[in-house]
Tab-separated table of C-alpha atoms and ligand atoms in Angstrom:
chain	number	residue	atom	x	y	z
G	882	UNK	CA	126.274	64.992	97.453
G	883	UNK	CA	124.917	63.426	100.622
G	884	UNK	CA	121.162	63.187	101.115
G	885	UNK	CA	119.926	63.031	104.694
G	886	UNK	CA	116.760	60.922	104.904
G	887	UNK	CA	115.410	58.646	102.207
G	888	UNK	CA	111.673	59.176	102.054
G	889	UNK	CA	109.907	60.063	98.796
G	890	UNK	CA	111.689	63.452	98.511
G	891	UNK	CA	115.241	62.154	98.497
G	892	UNK	CA	114.178	58.977	96.689
G	893	UNK	CA	112.977	61.205	93.846
G	894	UNK	CA	116.323	63.006	93.957
G	895	UNK	CA	118.214	59.684	93.830
G	896	UNK	CA	116.239	58.839	90.694
G	897	UNK	CA	117.047	62.219	89.136
G	898	UNK	CA	120.735	61.601	89.890
G	899	UNK	CA	120.528	58.055	88.502
G	900	UNK	CA	118.932	59.325	85.282
G	901	UNK	CA	121.440	62.171	84.988
G	902	UNK	CA	124.377	59.766	85.428
G	903	UNK	CA	122.887	57.422	82.818
G	904	UNK	CA	122.666	60.311	80.326
G	905	UNK	CA	125.951	61.968	81.263
G	906	UNK	CA	128.479	59.309	82.256
G	907	UNK	CA	131.144	61.961	81.635
G	908	UNK	CA	129.634	64.295	84.285
G	909	UNK	CA	128.350	61.988	87.006
G	910	UNK	CA	127.059	63.134	90.368
G	911	UNK	CA	128.420	61.054	93.225
G	912	UNK	CA	125.489	60.736	95.616
G	913	UNK	CA	124.893	58.851	98.838
G	914	UNK	CA	121.655	58.903	100.823
G	915	UNK	CA	121.651	58.120	104.544
G	916	UNK	CA	118.431	56.705	105.985
G	917	UNK	CA	117.897	55.795	109.615
G	918	UNK	CA	115.329	53.065	108.926
G	919	UNK	CA	116.654	49.557	108.285
G	920	UNK	CA	114.907	49.428	104.919
G	921	UNK	CA	112.731	51.624	102.743
G	922	UNK	CA	109.417	52.481	104.420
G	923	UNK	CA	106.904	55.296	103.911
G	924	UNK	CA	104.743	55.905	107.008
G	925	UNK	CA	104.356	52.150	107.449
G	926	UNK	CA	102.306	52.598	110.625
G	927	UNK	CA	99.552	54.212	108.537
G	928	UNK	CA	99.407	51.610	105.762
G	929	UNK	CA	95.728	50.967	106.306
G	930	UNK	CA	94.439	48.439	103.765
G	931	UNK	CA	91.811	50.620	102.126
G	932	UNK	CA	93.335	54.091	102.616
G	933	UNK	CA	93.916	55.845	99.312
G	934	UNK	CA	96.397	58.468	98.165
G	935	UNK	CA	95.411	62.115	98.428
G	936	UNK	CA	97.341	63.042	95.361
G	937	UNK	CA	97.006	61.973	91.752
G	938	UNK	CA	99.244	59.069	90.696
G	939	UNK	CA	100.574	61.445	88.020
G	940	UNK	CA	102.293	63.313	90.836
G	941	UNK	CA	104.607	60.364	91.315
G	942	UNK	CA	108.382	60.520	91.728
G	943	UNK	CA	109.138	61.575	88.148
G	944	UNK	CA	106.234	62.318	85.787
G	945	UNK	CA	105.927	66.081	86.385
G	946	UNK	CA	109.655	66.418	85.694
G	947	UNK	CA	109.957	63.886	82.901
G	948	UNK	CA	106.844	62.028	81.695
G	949	UNK	CA	109.103	59.663	79.731
G	950	UNK	CA	110.947	58.386	82.812
G	951	UNK	CA	110.737	54.637	83.406
G	952	UNK	CA	110.415	55.318	87.155
G	953	UNK	CA	106.791	56.416	86.761
G	954	UNK	CA	103.822	54.894	88.541
G	955	UNK	CA	102.580	53.664	85.159
G	956	UNK	CA	105.864	51.824	84.515
G	957	UNK	CA	105.562	50.312	87.982
G	958	UNK	CA	102.054	49.095	87.100
G	959	UNK	CA	103.375	47.605	83.853
G	960	UNK	CA	106.096	45.808	85.819
G	961	UNK	CA	103.520	44.450	88.246
G	962	UNK	CA	101.303	43.396	85.315
G	963	UNK	CA	98.401	45.541	86.572
G	964	UNK	CA	98.288	48.365	84.029
G	965	UNK	CA	95.034	47.377	82.294
G	966	UNK	CA	93.342	46.579	85.610
G	967	UNK	CA	94.358	49.937	87.066
G	968	UNK	CA	93.003	51.769	84.020
G	969	UNK	CA	89.686	49.925	84.328
G	970	UNK	CA	89.527	51.064	87.935
G	971	UNK	CA	89.126	54.670	86.630
G	972	UNK	CA	90.803	56.291	89.603
G	973	UNK	CA	93.550	58.864	89.964
G	974	UNK	CA	94.080	57.865	93.587
G	975	UNK	CA	95.777	54.504	94.150
G	976	UNK	CA	95.665	52.682	97.461
G	977	UNK	CA	98.272	53.932	99.895
G	978	UNK	CA	99.633	50.386	100.174
G	979	UNK	CA	99.964	50.263	96.390
G	980	UNK	CA	101.824	53.597	96.337
G	981	UNK	CA	104.081	52.281	99.083
G	982	UNK	CA	104.835	49.290	96.903
G	983	UNK	CA	105.569	51.677	94.019
G	984	UNK	CA	107.974	53.702	96.181
G	985	UNK	CA	109.683	50.502	97.382
G	986	UNK	CA	109.973	49.278	93.777
G	987	UNK	CA	111.646	52.566	92.806
G	988	UNK	CA	113.887	52.560	95.904
G	989	UNK	CA	115.106	49.054	95.097
G	990	UNK	CA	116.316	50.297	91.704
G	991	UNK	CA	118.587	52.973	93.202
G	992	UNK	CA	119.703	51.013	96.230
G	993	UNK	CA	123.378	51.445	95.285
G	994	UNK	CA	123.015	55.103	96.334
G	995	UNK	CA	121.533	54.377	99.775
G	996	UNK	CA	122.880	53.399	103.148
G	997	UNK	CA	120.068	52.199	105.415
G	998	UNK	CA	120.346	52.000	109.187
G	999	UNK	CA	122.352	55.254	109.218
G	1000	UNK	CA	120.934	58.041	111.377
G	1001	UNK	CA	122.554	61.407	110.833
G	1002	UNK	CA	123.350	62.955	114.187
G	1003	UNK	CA	125.233	66.073	113.151
G	1004	UNK	CA	127.075	67.847	110.370
G	1005	UNK	CA	130.449	69.577	110.613
G	1006	UNK	CA	131.745	72.245	108.236
G	1007	UNK	CA	135.123	71.450	106.659
G	1008	UNK	CA	137.338	74.462	105.972
G	1009	UNK	CA	140.148	74.879	103.489
G	1010	UNK	CA	142.022	78.201	103.684
G	1011	UNK	CA	139.182	79.779	105.683
G	1012	UNK	CA	136.498	78.676	103.208
G	1013	UNK	CA	133.919	75.994	104.004
G	1014	UNK	CA	134.172	73.771	100.943
G	1015	UNK	CA	132.631	70.568	102.321
G	1016	UNK	CA	130.590	69.107	105.131
G	1017	UNK	CA	131.331	66.028	107.200
G	1018	UNK	CA	128.045	64.241	107.760
G	1019	UNK	CA	128.151	62.165	110.927
G	1020	UNK	CA	125.854	59.180	111.183
G	1021	UNK	CA	125.366	56.355	113.633
G	1022	UNK	CA	124.359	52.833	112.706
G	1023	UNK	CA	121.948	50.545	114.559
G	1024	UNK	CA	124.749	49.300	116.814
G	1025	UNK	CA	125.661	52.884	117.738
G	1026	UNK	CA	128.879	52.962	115.679
G	1027	UNK	CA	129.675	56.404	114.285
G	1028	UNK	CA	130.773	56.984	110.691
G	1029	UNK	CA	131.533	60.106	108.668
G	1030	UNK	CA	130.881	60.902	105.008
G	1031	UNK	CA	132.294	64.009	103.330
G	1032	UNK	CA	130.080	65.919	100.930
G	1033	UNK	CA	130.279	69.075	98.866
G	1034	UNK	CA	126.499	69.445	99.059
G	1035	UNK	CA	123.994	68.058	101.511
G	1036	UNK	CA	120.276	67.704	100.820
G	1037	UNK	CA	118.153	67.472	103.957
G	1038	UNK	CA	114.788	65.717	103.511
G	1039	UNK	CA	114.002	64.273	106.905
G	1040	UNK	CA	110.240	64.861	106.810
G	1041	UNK	CA	108.003	65.810	109.703
G	1042	UNK	CA	107.965	64.600	113.303
G	1043	UNK	CA	104.830	63.346	115.101
G	1044	UNK	CA	103.453	65.970	117.475
G	1045	UNK	CA	101.854	65.140	120.841
G	1046	UNK	CA	100.208	67.616	123.233
G	1047	UNK	CA	102.737	69.099	125.669
G	1048	UNK	CA	101.342	67.166	128.637
G	1049	UNK	CA	101.035	63.779	126.878
G	1050	UNK	CA	103.250	61.009	128.212
G	1051	UNK	CA	103.777	58.359	125.512
G	1052	UNK	CA	103.494	54.773	126.719
G	1053	UNK	CA	102.156	51.363	125.640
G	1054	UNK	CA	98.659	52.795	126.014
G	1055	UNK	CA	99.287	56.352	124.836
G	1056	UNK	CA	100.703	56.815	121.336
G	1057	UNK	CA	100.617	58.839	118.136
G	1058	UNK	CA	98.538	57.600	115.208
G	1059	UNK	CA	101.717	57.225	113.120
G	1060	UNK	CA	102.156	53.861	114.943
G	1061	UNK	CA	98.580	52.677	114.375
G	1062	UNK	CA	99.203	49.583	112.251
G	1063	UNK	CA	102.207	48.549	114.366
G	1064	UNK	CA	100.157	48.772	117.580
G	1065	UNK	CA	96.915	47.326	116.289
G	1066	UNK	CA	97.722	43.564	116.545
G	1067	UNK	CA	98.728	43.919	120.226
G	1068	UNK	CA	95.701	46.065	120.934
G	1069	UNK	CA	93.354	43.579	119.251
G	1070	UNK	CA	94.872	40.705	121.252
G	1071	UNK	CA	93.998	42.541	124.495
G	1072	UNK	CA	90.283	42.638	123.538
G	1073	UNK	CA	89.927	46.303	124.535
G	1074	UNK	CA	86.738	47.783	125.917
G	1075	UNK	CA	87.296	51.367	124.719
G	1076	UNK	CA	89.859	53.209	122.581
G	1077	UNK	CA	89.901	56.991	122.389
G	1078	UNK	CA	91.234	58.937	119.397
G	1079	UNK	CA	92.016	62.660	119.721
G	1080	UNK	CA	91.962	64.785	116.562
G	1081	UNK	CA	89.745	65.482	113.577
G	1082	UNK	CA	92.177	65.504	110.652
G	1083	UNK	CA	92.571	62.854	107.951
G	1084	UNK	CA	94.767	60.669	110.166
G	1085	UNK	CA	92.345	60.900	113.096
G	1086	UNK	CA	89.374	59.965	110.925
G	1087	UNK	CA	91.321	57.099	109.330
G	1088	UNK	CA	92.372	55.829	112.760
G	1089	UNK	CA	88.761	55.930	113.993
G	1090	UNK	CA	87.494	54.046	110.926
G	1091	UNK	CA	90.260	51.440	111.062
G	1092	UNK	CA	89.890	50.823	114.808
G	1093	UNK	CA	86.104	50.611	114.431
G	1094	UNK	CA	86.508	47.971	111.712
G	1095	UNK	CA	89.383	46.007	113.233
G	1096	UNK	CA	88.039	45.917	116.823
G	1097	UNK	CA	84.400	44.847	116.400
G	1098	UNK	CA	83.741	44.552	120.149
G	1099	UNK	CA	85.379	47.830	121.147
G	1100	UNK	CA	83.879	51.256	121.679
G	1101	UNK	CA	85.771	53.778	119.552
G	1102	UNK	CA	85.554	57.269	120.916
G	1103	UNK	CA	86.560	60.203	118.722
G	1104	UNK	CA	87.244	63.476	120.541
G	1105	UNK	CA	87.778	66.740	118.696
G	1106	UNK	CA	87.143	70.460	119.164
G	1107	UNK	CA	85.361	71.144	115.861
G	1108	UNK	CA	81.613	70.660	115.662
G	1109	UNK	CA	82.101	68.200	112.819
G	1110	UNK	CA	84.854	66.732	110.663
G	1111	UNK	CA	85.649	69.302	107.938
G	1112	UNK	CA	86.081	68.224	104.301
G	1113	UNK	CA	89.387	68.691	102.486
G	1114	UNK	CA	89.238	71.214	99.669
G	1115	UNK	CA	90.491	69.325	96.631
G	1116	UNK	CA	88.615	71.460	94.100
G	1117	UNK	CA	90.549	72.233	90.910
G	1118	UNK	CA	91.208	75.964	91.405
G	1119	UNK	CA	92.345	75.474	94.989
G	1120	UNK	CA	94.479	72.548	93.852
G	1121	UNK	CA	96.579	74.987	91.846
G	1122	UNK	CA	98.266	75.921	95.108
G	1123	UNK	CA	100.140	72.631	94.614
G	1124	UNK	CA	101.331	73.431	91.083
G	1125	UNK	CA	105.030	74.011	90.402
G	1126	UNK	CA	104.188	77.561	89.277
G	1127	UNK	CA	102.594	78.292	92.667
G	1128	UNK	CA	106.000	77.653	94.239
G	1129	UNK	CA	107.404	80.531	92.150
G	1130	UNK	CA	104.572	82.795	93.261
G	1131	UNK	CA	104.827	81.782	96.894
G	1132	UNK	CA	108.591	82.015	97.134
G	1133	UNK	CA	108.677	85.525	95.684
G	1134	UNK	CA	105.722	86.866	97.688
G	1135	UNK	CA	105.993	89.283	100.634
G	1136	UNK	CA	105.761	87.696	104.089
G	1137	UNK	CA	102.170	88.821	104.709
G	1138	UNK	CA	101.019	87.373	101.362
G	1139	UNK	CA	102.739	84.106	102.207
G	1140	UNK	CA	100.873	84.004	105.528
G	1141	UNK	CA	97.613	84.845	103.782
G	1142	UNK	CA	98.019	82.088	101.178
G	1143	UNK	CA	98.909	79.524	103.826
G	1144	UNK	CA	95.829	80.538	105.833
G	1145	UNK	CA	93.453	80.590	102.857
G	1146	UNK	CA	94.465	77.138	101.727
G	1147	UNK	CA	95.154	75.344	104.997
G	1148	UNK	CA	91.958	73.414	104.369
G	1149	UNK	CA	93.552	71.644	101.409
G	1150	UNK	CA	95.738	69.714	103.836
G	1151	UNK	CA	95.460	70.493	107.553
G	1152	UNK	CA	92.755	69.284	109.961
G	1153	UNK	CA	90.543	68.165	107.088
G	1154	UNK	CA	89.229	64.828	105.875
G	1155	UNK	CA	88.324	63.311	102.515
G	1156	UNK	CA	84.583	63.646	101.990
G	1157	UNK	CA	84.161	59.886	101.316
G	1158	UNK	CA	85.603	59.079	104.711
G	1159	UNK	CA	83.418	61.661	106.491
G	1160	UNK	CA	80.356	60.118	104.861
G	1161	UNK	CA	81.530	56.618	105.717
G	1162	UNK	CA	81.932	57.537	109.404
G	1163	UNK	CA	78.552	59.253	109.430
G	1164	UNK	CA	76.928	56.166	107.892
G	1165	UNK	CA	78.476	53.928	110.538
G	1166	UNK	CA	77.371	56.161	113.399
G	1167	UNK	CA	73.826	56.521	112.051
G	1168	UNK	CA	73.470	52.770	111.452
G	1169	UNK	CA	74.459	52.110	115.062
G	1170	UNK	CA	71.869	54.636	116.258
G	1171	UNK	CA	69.204	52.780	114.277
G	1172	UNK	CA	70.353	49.384	115.522
G	1173	UNK	CA	70.660	50.652	119.108
G	1174	UNK	CA	74.221	49.363	119.444
G	1175	UNK	CA	76.310	52.504	119.655
G	1176	UNK	CA	79.985	51.640	119.387
G	1177	UNK	CA	81.213	54.672	117.452
G	1178	UNK	CA	81.123	57.506	119.959
G	1179	UNK	CA	81.744	60.874	118.290
G	1180	UNK	CA	82.515	63.495	120.931
G	1181	UNK	CA	82.527	66.691	118.878
G	1182	UNK	CA	83.177	70.153	120.304
G	1183	UNK	CA	85.098	68.428	123.067
G	1184	UNK	CA	88.616	68.212	124.322
G	1185	UNK	CA	90.685	66.034	126.591
G	1186	UNK	CA	91.632	68.201	129.561
G	1187	UNK	CA	93.426	65.667	131.736
G	1188	UNK	CA	94.743	62.124	131.525
G	1189	UNK	CA	95.925	59.667	134.127
G	1190	UNK	CA	97.416	56.271	133.413
G	1191	UNK	CA	97.435	53.226	135.696
G	1192	UNK	CA	98.558	49.644	135.073
G	1193	UNK	CA	95.016	48.748	133.978
G	1194	UNK	CA	93.856	51.727	131.911
G	1195	UNK	CA	94.245	55.319	130.894
G	1196	UNK	CA	91.598	57.712	132.221
G	1197	UNK	CA	90.792	60.678	129.993
G	1198	UNK	CA	88.783	63.631	131.261
G	1199	UNK	CA	86.734	64.894	128.318
G	1200	UNK	CA	85.078	68.310	128.434
G	1201	UNK	CA	82.113	69.160	126.203
G	1202	UNK	CA	83.031	72.744	125.352
G	1203	UNK	CA	79.559	74.321	124.865
G	1204	UNK	CA	78.389	73.360	128.384
G	1205	UNK	CA	81.627	72.714	130.245
G	1206	UNK	CA	80.284	69.296	131.240
G	1207	UNK	CA	83.076	66.791	131.933
G	1208	UNK	CA	83.212	63.016	131.895
G	1209	UNK	CA	86.067	60.685	132.752
G	1210	UNK	CA	86.418	57.877	130.209
G	1211	UNK	CA	88.284	54.707	131.081
G	1212	UNK	CA	90.188	53.618	127.974
G	1213	UNK	CA	92.497	50.800	127.017
G	1214	UNK	CA	94.384	53.072	124.623
G	1215	UNK	CA	94.569	56.767	123.839
G	1216	UNK	CA	95.624	57.600	120.298
G	1217	UNK	CA	96.781	61.121	119.532
G	1218	UNK	CA	96.114	62.075	115.922
G	1219	UNK	CA	97.461	65.533	116.674
G	1220	UNK	CA	99.549	66.125	113.590
G	1221	UNK	CA	103.193	66.740	112.912
G	1222	UNK	CA	105.790	69.410	113.513
G	1223	UNK	CA	108.516	70.524	111.142
G	1224	UNK	CA	112.036	69.314	111.480
G	1225	UNK	CA	114.485	71.426	113.498
G	1226	UNK	CA	117.068	71.852	110.725
G	1227	UNK	CA	119.553	73.605	112.952
G	1228	UNK	CA	119.310	70.900	115.614
G	1229	UNK	CA	120.117	68.300	112.965
G	1230	UNK	CA	122.996	70.265	111.460
G	1231	UNK	CA	124.810	70.809	114.746
G	1232	UNK	CA	127.973	72.843	114.113
G	1233	UNK	CA	127.089	73.359	110.457
G	1234	UNK	CA	124.036	75.357	111.586
G	1235	UNK	CA	126.358	78.286	112.269
G	1236	UNK	CA	127.008	78.804	108.542
G	1237	UNK	CA	123.281	79.039	107.669
G	1238	UNK	CA	121.424	82.335	107.610
G	1239	UNK	CA	118.133	82.754	109.482
G	1240	UNK	CA	115.215	85.070	108.877
G	1241	UNK	CA	113.703	87.345	111.530
G	1242	UNK	CA	111.628	84.439	112.886
G	1243	UNK	CA	114.664	82.211	113.254
G	1244	UNK	CA	113.861	79.979	110.271
G	1245	UNK	CA	116.444	79.203	107.575
G	1246	UNK	CA	116.560	81.525	104.567
G	1247	UNK	CA	115.972	79.172	101.644
G	1248	UNK	CA	116.536	80.230	98.022
G	1249	UNK	CA	114.160	79.387	95.194
G	1250	UNK	CA	116.524	76.523	94.283
G	1251	UNK	CA	116.058	75.098	97.810
G	1252	UNK	CA	119.590	76.077	98.761
G	1253	UNK	CA	119.854	77.494	102.269
G	1254	UNK	CA	121.565	80.868	102.227
G	1255	UNK	CA	124.943	80.589	103.921
G	1256	UNK	CA	127.452	83.105	105.232
G	1257	UNK	CA	130.114	84.494	102.889
G	1258	UNK	CA	132.971	82.039	103.252
G	1259	UNK	CA	130.952	78.944	102.279
G	1260	UNK	CA	131.021	77.258	98.875
G	1261	UNK	CA	129.525	73.958	100.068
G	1262	UNK	CA	125.733	73.727	99.718
G	1263	UNK	CA	122.920	72.953	102.159
G	1264	UNK	CA	119.646	72.140	100.385
G	1265	UNK	CA	116.358	71.705	102.192
G	1266	UNK	CA	113.253	69.813	101.091
G	1267	UNK	CA	110.192	70.394	103.270
G	1268	UNK	CA	110.403	74.138	104.002
G	1269	UNK	CA	106.792	75.308	104.003
G	1270	UNK	CA	107.694	78.810	105.200
G	1271	UNK	CA	109.673	79.506	101.998
G	1272	UNK	CA	108.094	77.239	99.351
G	1273	UNK	CA	104.476	76.935	100.450
G	1274	UNK	CA	102.065	74.123	101.144
G	1275	UNK	CA	103.554	71.667	98.651
G	1276	UNK	CA	106.889	71.623	100.459
G	1277	UNK	CA	105.918	68.815	102.849
G	1278	UNK	CA	103.735	66.959	100.337
G	1279	UNK	CA	104.278	64.866	97.229
G	1280	UNK	CA	102.772	67.201	94.593
G	1281	UNK	CA	105.918	68.941	93.397
G	1282	UNK	CA	108.490	66.381	94.479
G	1283	UNK	CA	109.482	65.390	90.938
G	1284	UNK	CA	109.973	68.990	89.789
G	1285	UNK	CA	111.608	70.081	93.033
G	1286	UNK	CA	114.366	67.480	92.854
G	1287	UNK	CA	115.051	68.424	89.226
G	1288	UNK	CA	115.579	72.012	90.364
G	1289	UNK	CA	117.834	70.925	93.216
G	1290	UNK	CA	119.945	68.801	90.902
G	1291	UNK	CA	120.176	71.630	88.375
G	1292	UNK	CA	121.390	73.896	91.154
G	1293	UNK	CA	123.926	71.361	92.389
G	1294	UNK	CA	125.186	70.973	88.846
G	1295	UNK	CA	125.631	74.719	88.799
G	1296	UNK	CA	123.008	75.391	86.161
G	1297	UNK	CA	120.973	78.576	86.457
G	1298	UNK	CA	117.470	77.780	87.785
G	1299	UNK	CA	114.764	78.071	85.126
G	1300	UNK	CA	110.989	78.103	85.268
G	1301	UNK	CA	109.801	74.805	86.803
G	1302	UNK	CA	107.753	73.640	83.838
G	1303	UNK	CA	110.877	73.781	81.686
G	1304	UNK	CA	113.104	71.958	84.123
G	1305	UNK	CA	114.224	68.570	82.995
G	1306	UNK	CA	117.483	67.033	84.050
G	1307	UNK	CA	119.142	65.580	80.969
L	511	FAD	C1	99.897	58.723	106.718
L	511	FAD	C2	100.344	59.796	105.767
L	511	FAD	C3	99.834	59.841	104.493
L	511	FAD	C4	100.241	60.822	103.600
L	511	FAD	N1	99.683	60.844	102.375
L	511	FAD	C5	100.037	61.817	101.525
L	511	FAD	C6	99.432	61.891	100.222
L	511	FAD	O1	98.580	61.075	99.876
L	511	FAD	N2	99.817	62.887	99.390
L	511	FAD	C7	100.767	63.815	99.761
L	511	FAD	O2	101.100	64.680	98.965
L	511	FAD	N3	101.340	63.763	100.986
L	511	FAD	C8	100.995	62.807	101.872
L	511	FAD	N4	101.568	62.772	103.114
L	511	FAD	C9	102.569	63.813	103.481
L	511	FAD	C10	104.016	63.265	103.544
L	511	FAD	O3	104.793	64.191	104.247
L	511	FAD	C11	104.636	63.048	102.179
L	511	FAD	O4	103.874	62.076	101.554
L	511	FAD	C12	106.064	62.475	102.156
L	511	FAD	O5	106.231	61.508	103.160
L	511	FAD	C13	107.146	63.522	102.230
L	511	FAD	O6	108.357	62.868	101.915
L	511	FAD	P1	109.733	63.230	102.602
L	511	FAD	O7	110.740	62.329	101.977
L	511	FAD	O8	109.962	64.686	102.500
L	511	FAD	O9	109.547	62.913	104.153
L	511	FAD	P2	109.331	61.504	104.857
L	511	FAD	O10	108.456	60.627	104.072
L	511	FAD	O11	108.928	61.805	106.262
L	511	FAD	O12	110.778	60.852	104.854
L	511	FAD	C14	111.827	61.335	105.677
L	511	FAD	C15	112.826	60.208	105.876
L	511	FAD	O13	113.954	60.710	106.572
L	511	FAD	C16	114.364	59.761	107.533
L	511	FAD	N5	115.106	60.478	108.567
L	511	FAD	C17	114.625	61.373	109.446
L	511	FAD	N6	115.607	61.860	110.213
L	511	FAD	C18	116.746	61.246	109.810
L	511	FAD	C19	118.105	61.322	110.224
L	511	FAD	N7	118.496	62.139	111.218
L	511	FAD	N8	119.029	60.548	109.599
L	511	FAD	C20	118.652	59.716	108.590
L	511	FAD	N9	117.367	59.583	108.162
L	511	FAD	C21	116.444	60.355	108.768
L	511	FAD	C22	113.064	59.136	108.006
L	511	FAD	O14	113.291	57.869	108.572
L	511	FAD	C23	112.268	59.059	106.712
L	511	FAD	O15	112.449	57.856	106.031
L	511	FAD	C24	101.185	61.798	104.010
L	511	FAD	C25	101.708	61.757	105.312
L	511	FAD	C26	101.292	60.771	106.185
L	511	FAD	C27	101.847	60.757	107.575
């Protein structure tokens, strides 16, 4: 098996493989994961010191699949000698930096299965007697050298791509929030007068708070179309949409029910912000009003209609939607917190895309076991992690990762898929 991408999804799968091989040395799975980054890293540009996880630590890489696994977040804490301190903290939501350290700790334990600095550029079907039995996965290293690995099954988990507005031209001054912590030192050194952040989701709000803290002499301007930041729904009934069982319900549902469920529960994940952070931003803005030193400039119900960049600055035309009033703001940087778009699976697969079936909207048809449906003469498998259209809101998140990879491994091993709560790879 070759895994394409080595973020949390395929890391969890590498662990499942590792544990399977430990239990069944007679029936090992030969797995290799190809990752384009030089080392393990999980959204390193958003590792803001005090940002916390938006998922319980119990939804780590293994616990929902096998609570006895020694790859759990609790075992990580024990290894780091912080178990008692974490318990005293009484939180389900670790710091994002701490979770990153957990993921890196786990990745280091399965490093024999990973090749870093290998970007997959295409996949070719390999035929024997008219049947596609394997895939050749073609990857390039940092120096541009091309290599090929043959696999019976491939598991694609390449995550989401940052999305910019169609007319945005990325530059040293104009960038996506995913680069925030990488850009911040340079930005701070330039002693900026004003930074503008577009977007009202969690990332936008985090970027505004971090910039406001890290650049104490800079005006931070937050532009978004909503009237106010909207809170994320993390109430317990709504949270069930992230349960393994919900994946069964979603996958089997008619297309219009799928659409309805995605719409109803968008506010668990998209364009919403943790309530604590909303209140924190409100407190900051109000305090500045009282003190008469307004540095946090919230431009609600507004949008950027035009931008122009010169050597000295980027000029953003901001329209206040209720009145149509416009103002041109001179900024040192323009940060787009405008979300992510799904991976183009077929673009990644190249020639192998031809063996995959598509639905009426052009998206891959993905079975409950995450295997992409292929045309008749194919025995090799394409598995996909991250398909929201087939598996619902959890597909791009961490909630069901542990269970999902157990199901994928079961499928690869040729075992009939069973109800998720009973899946354990032994
Ligand atoms: C700042 C931030 C915070 C988040 N916090 C949470 C949270 O608290 N809870 C939650 O549930 N979700 C959260 N998410 C959602 C996030 O999508 C998941 O946490 C998680 O990253 C999904 O894992 P993944 O492995 O599927 O994708 P990714 O983490 O995106 O990993 C994909 C990997 O594939 C690699 N790759 C891509 N293309 C190729 C290629 N062609 N060849 C080789 N390698 C390639 C990438 O370099 C990357 O390492 C957050 C997202 C962001 C951006």
